[in-house]
């Protein structure tokens, strides 16, 4: 049942990209609006070599979602990562902002989406 949540209607379907470390299998992403300016991003992928690849996938999805909704910035609030049977799952929460918010972990959505496209990391 958990896997189905990652591949629900309207979410990104599986995609494979090659990184310096080998092939990554992007198995889906979903973004849920939690109300106001909060979103939850769930990702699934395999073939990673460093946990930061899970974070990057979630950040790419959050940044693209922000742009699609008319926001320019995303701020990461929390992230959970787990692994089972070779599949890594990330669950992250972000705030969306039209102007650059104060604090740390601020993502400029335009810059991140550009980098995601250049690196072959899927977005929403």
Coordinates of N, CA and C in Angstrom, one line a residue:
X1 N 0.8 -1.2 0.0 CA 0.0 0.0 0.0 C 0.9 1.2 0.0
X2 N 2.0 1.2 0.7 CA 2.8 2.4 0.8 C 3.4 2.7 -0.6
X3 N 3.8 1.7 -1.4 CA 4.3 1.9 -2.7 C 3.2 2.6 -3.6
X4 N 2.0 2.3 -3.4 CA 0.9 2.9 -4.2 C 0.8 4.4 -4.0
X5 N 1.1 4.8 -2.8 CA 1.1 6.3 -2.5 C 2.1 7.0 -3.3
X6 N 3.2 6.4 -3.6 CA 4.3 7.0 -4.4 C 3.9 7.1 -5.9
X7 N 3.1 6.2 -6.3 CA 2.8 6.1 -7.8 C 1.4 6.5 -8.0
X8 N 0.7 7.2 -7.1 CA -0.7 7.6 -7.3 C -0.9 8.5 -8.5
X9 N -2.1 8.6 -8.9 CA -2.4 9.4 -10.1 C -1.9 10.8 -9.9
X10 N -1.4 11.4 -11.0 CA -0.9 12.8 -10.9 C 0.6 12.9 -10.4
X11 N 1.1 11.7 -10.0 CA 2.5 11.8 -9.6 C 3.4 11.4 -10.7
X12 N 4.7 11.6 -10.6 CA 5.7 11.3 -11.6 C 5.9 9.8 -11.7
X13 N 5.9 9.2 -12.8 CA 6.1 7.8 -13.0 C 7.6 7.5 -13.0
X14 N 8.0 6.2 -13.0 CA 9.4 5.8 -12.8 C 10.2 6.4 -14.0
X15 N 11.5 6.7 -13.6 CA 12.4 7.3 -14.6 C 13.8 6.8 -14.2
X16 N 14.6 6.5 -15.1 CA 16.0 6.1 -14.8 C 17.0 7.1 -15.3
X17 N 17.9 7.6 -14.5 CA 18.9 8.5 -14.9 C 20.3 7.9 -14.5
X18 N 21.3 8.3 -15.1 CA 22.6 7.9 -14.8 C 23.4 9.0 -14.1
X19 N 23.9 8.7 -13.0 CA 24.8 9.7 -12.3 C 26.2 9.2 -12.4
X20 N 27.1 9.9 -11.8 CA 28.5 9.5 -11.7 C 28.7 8.2 -11.0
X21 N 27.7 7.9 -10.1 CA 27.8 6.7 -9.3 C 27.1 5.5 -9.9
X22 N 26.4 5.7 -11.0 CA 25.7 4.6 -11.7 C 24.2 5.0 -11.9
X23 N 23.4 4.0 -12.3 CA 22.0 4.3 -12.6 C 21.2 4.5 -11.4
X24 N 20.4 5.6 -11.4 CA 19.4 5.8 -10.3 C 18.1 5.5 -10.9
X25 N 17.2 4.8 -10.2 CA 15.9 4.4 -10.6 C 14.9 5.2 -9.8
X26 N 14.4 6.3 -10.4 CA 13.5 7.2 -9.8 C 12.1 6.5 -9.9
X27 N 11.5 6.1 -8.8 CA 10.3 5.3 -8.8 C 9.1 6.0 -8.5
X28 N 9.1 7.3 -8.3 CA 7.9 8.1 -8.2 C 8.0 9.2 -7.1
X29 N 7.2 10.2 -7.3 CA 7.1 11.3 -6.3 C 5.7 11.8 -6.3
X30 N 5.3 12.1 -5.1 CA 4.0 12.8 -4.9 C 4.1 14.0 -4.0
X31 N 3.3 15.0 -4.3 CA 3.4 16.2 -3.5 C 1.9 16.4 -2.9
X32 N 1.8 16.6 -1.6 CA 0.5 16.8 -1.0 C 0.5 18.2 -0.4
X33 N -0.5 19.0 -0.7 CA -0.6 20.3 -0.1 C -1.2 20.1 1.3
X34 N -0.5 20.6 2.3 CA -0.9 20.4 3.7 C -1.7 21.6 4.2
X35 N -2.0 22.6 3.3 CA -2.7 23.8 3.7 C -1.8 25.0 3.7
X36 N -2.4 26.1 3.4 CA -1.6 27.4 3.3 C -0.4 27.2 2.5
X37 N 0.8 27.3 3.2 CA 2.0 27.3 2.4 C 2.9 26.1 2.8
X38 N 2.3 25.0 3.2 CA 3.0 23.8 3.6 C 2.7 22.7 2.6
X39 N 3.8 22.0 2.2 CA 3.6 20.8 1.3 C 4.5 19.7 1.9
X40 N 4.0 18.5 1.6 CA 4.7 17.2 1.9 C 5.1 16.6 0.6
X41 N 6.3 16.2 0.5 CA 6.9 15.5 -0.7 C 7.3 14.1 -0.3
X42 N 6.8 13.1 -1.0 CA 7.3 11.7 -0.8 C 7.9 11.2 -2.1
X43 N 9.1 10.6 -1.9 CA 9.9 10.1 -3.1 C 10.3 8.7 -2.8
X44 N 10.5 8.0 -3.9 CA 11.0 6.6 -3.8 C 12.1 6.4 -5.0
X45 N 13.2 5.8 -4.7 CA 14.2 5.6 -5.7 C 15.1 4.4 -5.2
X46 N 15.8 3.9 -6.1 CA 16.8 2.8 -5.8 C 18.1 3.1 -6.6
X47 N 19.1 2.4 -6.3 CA 20.4 2.6 -6.9 C 21.2 3.8 -6.4
X48 N 20.9 4.3 -5.2 CA 21.6 5.4 -4.7 C 22.9 5.0 -4.0
X49 N 23.9 5.9 -4.0 CA 25.1 5.6 -3.3 C 25.3 6.4 -2.1
X50 N 24.6 7.6 -2.1 CA 24.7 8.5 -0.9 C 23.3 8.9 -0.6
X51 N 23.0 9.1 0.7 CA 21.6 9.5 1.1 C 21.2 10.8 0.6
X52 N 22.2 11.7 0.3 CA 21.9 13.0 -0.3 C 21.1 12.9 -1.6
X53 N 21.2 11.8 -2.3 CA 20.4 11.6 -3.5 C 18.9 11.6 -3.3
X54 N 18.5 11.1 -2.1 CA 17.1 11.1 -1.7 C 16.7 12.5 -1.5
X55 N 17.5 13.3 -0.8 CA 17.2 14.7 -0.5 C 17.1 15.5 -1.8
X56 N 18.0 15.3 -2.7 CA 18.0 16.0 -3.9 C 16.8 15.8 -4.7
X57 N 16.3 14.5 -4.8 CA 15.1 14.2 -5.5 C 13.9 14.9 -4.9
X58 N 13.8 14.9 -3.6 CA 12.7 15.6 -2.9 C 12.8 17.1 -3.1
X59 N 14.0 17.7 -3.0 CA 14.2 19.1 -3.3 C 13.7 19.5 -4.7
X60 N 14.1 18.7 -5.7 CA 13.7 18.9 -7.1 C 12.2 19.0 -7.2
X61 N 11.5 18.0 -6.6 CA 10.1 17.9 -6.7 C 9.4 19.2 -6.0
X62 N 9.9 19.5 -4.8 CA 9.4 20.6 -4.1 C 9.6 21.9 -4.8
X63 N 10.8 22.1 -5.4 CA 11.1 23.3 -6.2 C 10.2 23.5 -7.4
X64 N 10.0 22.4 -8.1 CA 9.1 22.5 -9.3 C 7.7 22.7 -8.9
X65 N 7.2 22.1 -7.8 CA 5.9 22.3 -7.3 C 5.7 23.8 -7.0
X66 N 6.7 24.4 -6.3 CA 6.6 25.8 -5.9 C 6.5 26.7 -7.2
X67 N 7.3 26.4 -8.2 CA 7.2 27.2 -9.4 C 5.8 27.1 -10.1
X68 N 5.3 25.8 -10.1 CA 4.0 25.6 -10.7 C 2.9 26.3 -10.0
X69 N 3.0 26.5 -8.7 CA 2.0 27.2 -7.9 C 2.3 28.7 -7.7
X70 N 3.3 29.2 -8.4 CA 3.5 30.7 -8.3 C 4.4 31.1 -7.2
X71 N 5.2 30.2 -6.6 CA 6.1 30.6 -5.5 C 7.5 30.6 -6.1
X72 N 8.4 31.3 -5.5 CA 9.8 31.4 -5.9 C 10.8 30.7 -5.0
X73 N 10.3 30.4 -3.8 CA 11.2 29.8 -2.8 C 10.6 28.7 -2.0
X74 N 11.4 27.8 -1.5 CA 11.0 26.7 -0.7 C 11.9 26.6 0.5
X75 N 11.4 26.3 1.6 CA 12.3 26.2 2.8 C 12.0 24.8 3.4
X76 N 13.1 24.0 3.5 CA 13.0 22.7 4.1 C 12.8 22.7 5.6
X77 N 11.7 22.0 6.0 CA 11.4 22.0 7.5 C 11.9 20.7 8.1
X78 N 11.6 19.5 7.5 CA 12.0 18.3 8.0 C 12.0 17.2 6.9
X79 N 12.8 16.1 7.2 CA 12.9 15.1 6.2 C 13.1 13.7 7.0
X80 N 12.4 12.7 6.5 CA 12.6 11.4 7.0 C 13.0 10.5 5.9
X81 N 14.0 9.7 6.1 CA 14.5 8.8 5.0 C 14.5 7.3 5.6
X82 N 14.0 6.4 4.8 CA 14.2 5.0 5.2 C 14.5 4.1 4.0
X83 N 14.9 2.9 4.2 CA 15.3 2.0 3.1 C 14.8 0.6 3.5
X84 N 14.2 0.0 2.5 CA 13.7 -1.4 2.6 C 13.8 -2.1 1.3
X85 N 14.5 -3.2 1.3 CA 14.6 -4.0 0.1 C 15.2 -3.3 -1.1
X86 N 16.2 -2.4 -0.8 CA 16.9 -1.7 -1.9 C 16.2 -0.4 -2.4
X87 N 15.0 -0.2 -1.9 CA 14.2 1.0 -2.2 C 14.3 2.0 -1.1
X88 N 14.8 3.2 -1.5 CA 14.9 4.3 -0.5 C 13.7 5.2 -0.6
X89 N 13.1 5.6 0.5 CA 11.9 6.5 0.5 C 12.3 7.7 1.4
X90 N 11.8 8.9 0.8 CA 12.0 10.1 1.6 C 10.6 10.7 1.8
X91 N 10.5 11.3 2.9 CA 9.2 12.1 3.2 C 9.7 13.4 3.8
X92 N 9.4 14.5 3.1 CA 9.9 15.8 3.5 C 8.8 16.8 3.5
X93 N 8.9 17.8 4.4 CA 7.9 18.9 4.5 C 8.7 20.2 4.2
X94 N 8.0 21.1 3.4 CA 8.6 22.3 3.0 C 7.5 23.4 3.2
X95 N 8.0 24.7 3.4 CA 7.1 25.8 3.3 C 7.4 26.5 1.9
X96 N 6.4 27.1 1.4 CA 6.5 27.8 0.1 C 6.4 29.3 0.4
X97 N 7.1 30.1 -0.4 CA 7.1 31.5 -0.2 C 7.3 32.2 -1.6
X98 N 6.6 33.3 -1.7 CA 6.8 34.1 -3.0 C 8.1 35.0 -2.9
X99 N 8.5 35.3 -1.7 CA 9.7 36.1 -1.5 C 10.7 35.2 -0.6
X100 N 11.9 35.6 -0.7 CA 12.9 34.8 0.1 C 12.6 34.8 1.6
X101 N 12.4 33.7 2.2 CA 12.1 33.7 3.6 C 13.4 33.7 4.4
X102 N 13.3 34.1 5.7 CA 14.4 34.1 6.5 C 14.7 32.7 7.0
X103 N 15.9 32.5 7.5 CA 16.2 31.2 8.1 C 17.1 30.4 7.2
X104 N 17.4 29.2 7.6 CA 18.3 28.3 6.8 C 17.5 27.4 5.9
X105 N 18.2 26.6 5.2 CA 17.6 25.6 4.3 C 16.7 26.2 3.3
X106 N 16.9 27.4 2.8 CA 16.1 28.1 1.8 C 16.6 27.6 0.4
X107 N 15.6 27.3 -0.4 CA 15.9 26.8 -1.8 C 15.3 27.8 -2.8
X108 N 16.1 28.3 -3.7 CA 15.7 29.2 -4.8 C 15.1 28.2 -5.8
X109 N 13.8 28.2 -6.0 CA 13.2 27.2 -6.9 C 13.7 27.2 -8.3
X110 N 13.9 28.4 -8.9 CA 14.4 28.5 -10.3 C 15.7 27.8 -10.4
X111 N 16.6 28.2 -9.5 CA 18.0 27.6 -9.6 C 18.0 26.1 -9.4
X112 N 17.2 25.7 -8.4 CA 17.2 24.2 -8.1 C 16.6 23.4 -9.3
X113 N 15.5 23.9 -9.9 CA 14.9 23.2 -11.0 C 15.9 23.2 -12.2
X114 N 16.6 24.3 -12.4 CA 17.5 24.3 -13.5 C 18.6 23.2 -13.3
X115 N 19.1 23.2 -12.1 CA 20.1 22.2 -11.7 C 19.6 20.7 -11.8
X116 N 18.4 20.5 -11.5 CA 17.7 19.2 -11.6 C 17.7 18.8 -13.0
X117 N 17.2 19.7 -13.9 CA 17.2 19.3 -15.3 C 18.6 19.0 -15.8
X118 N 19.5 19.8 -15.5 CA 20.9 19.6 -15.9 C 21.5 18.2 -15.4
X119 N 21.1 17.8 -14.2 CA 21.6 16.6 -13.6 C 20.7 15.4 -13.9
X120 N 19.6 15.6 -14.6 CA 18.7 14.5 -15.0 C 17.8 14.0 -13.8
X121 N 17.7 14.8 -12.8 CA 16.8 14.5 -11.7 C 15.4 14.9 -12.0
X122 N 14.4 14.0 -12.0 CA 13.0 14.4 -12.3 C 12.5 15.3 -11.3
X123 N 11.5 16.1 -11.8 CA 10.7 17.0 -10.9 C 9.3 16.6 -11.1
X124 N 8.4 17.3 -10.4 CA 7.0 17.0 -10.5 C 6.5 17.3 -11.9

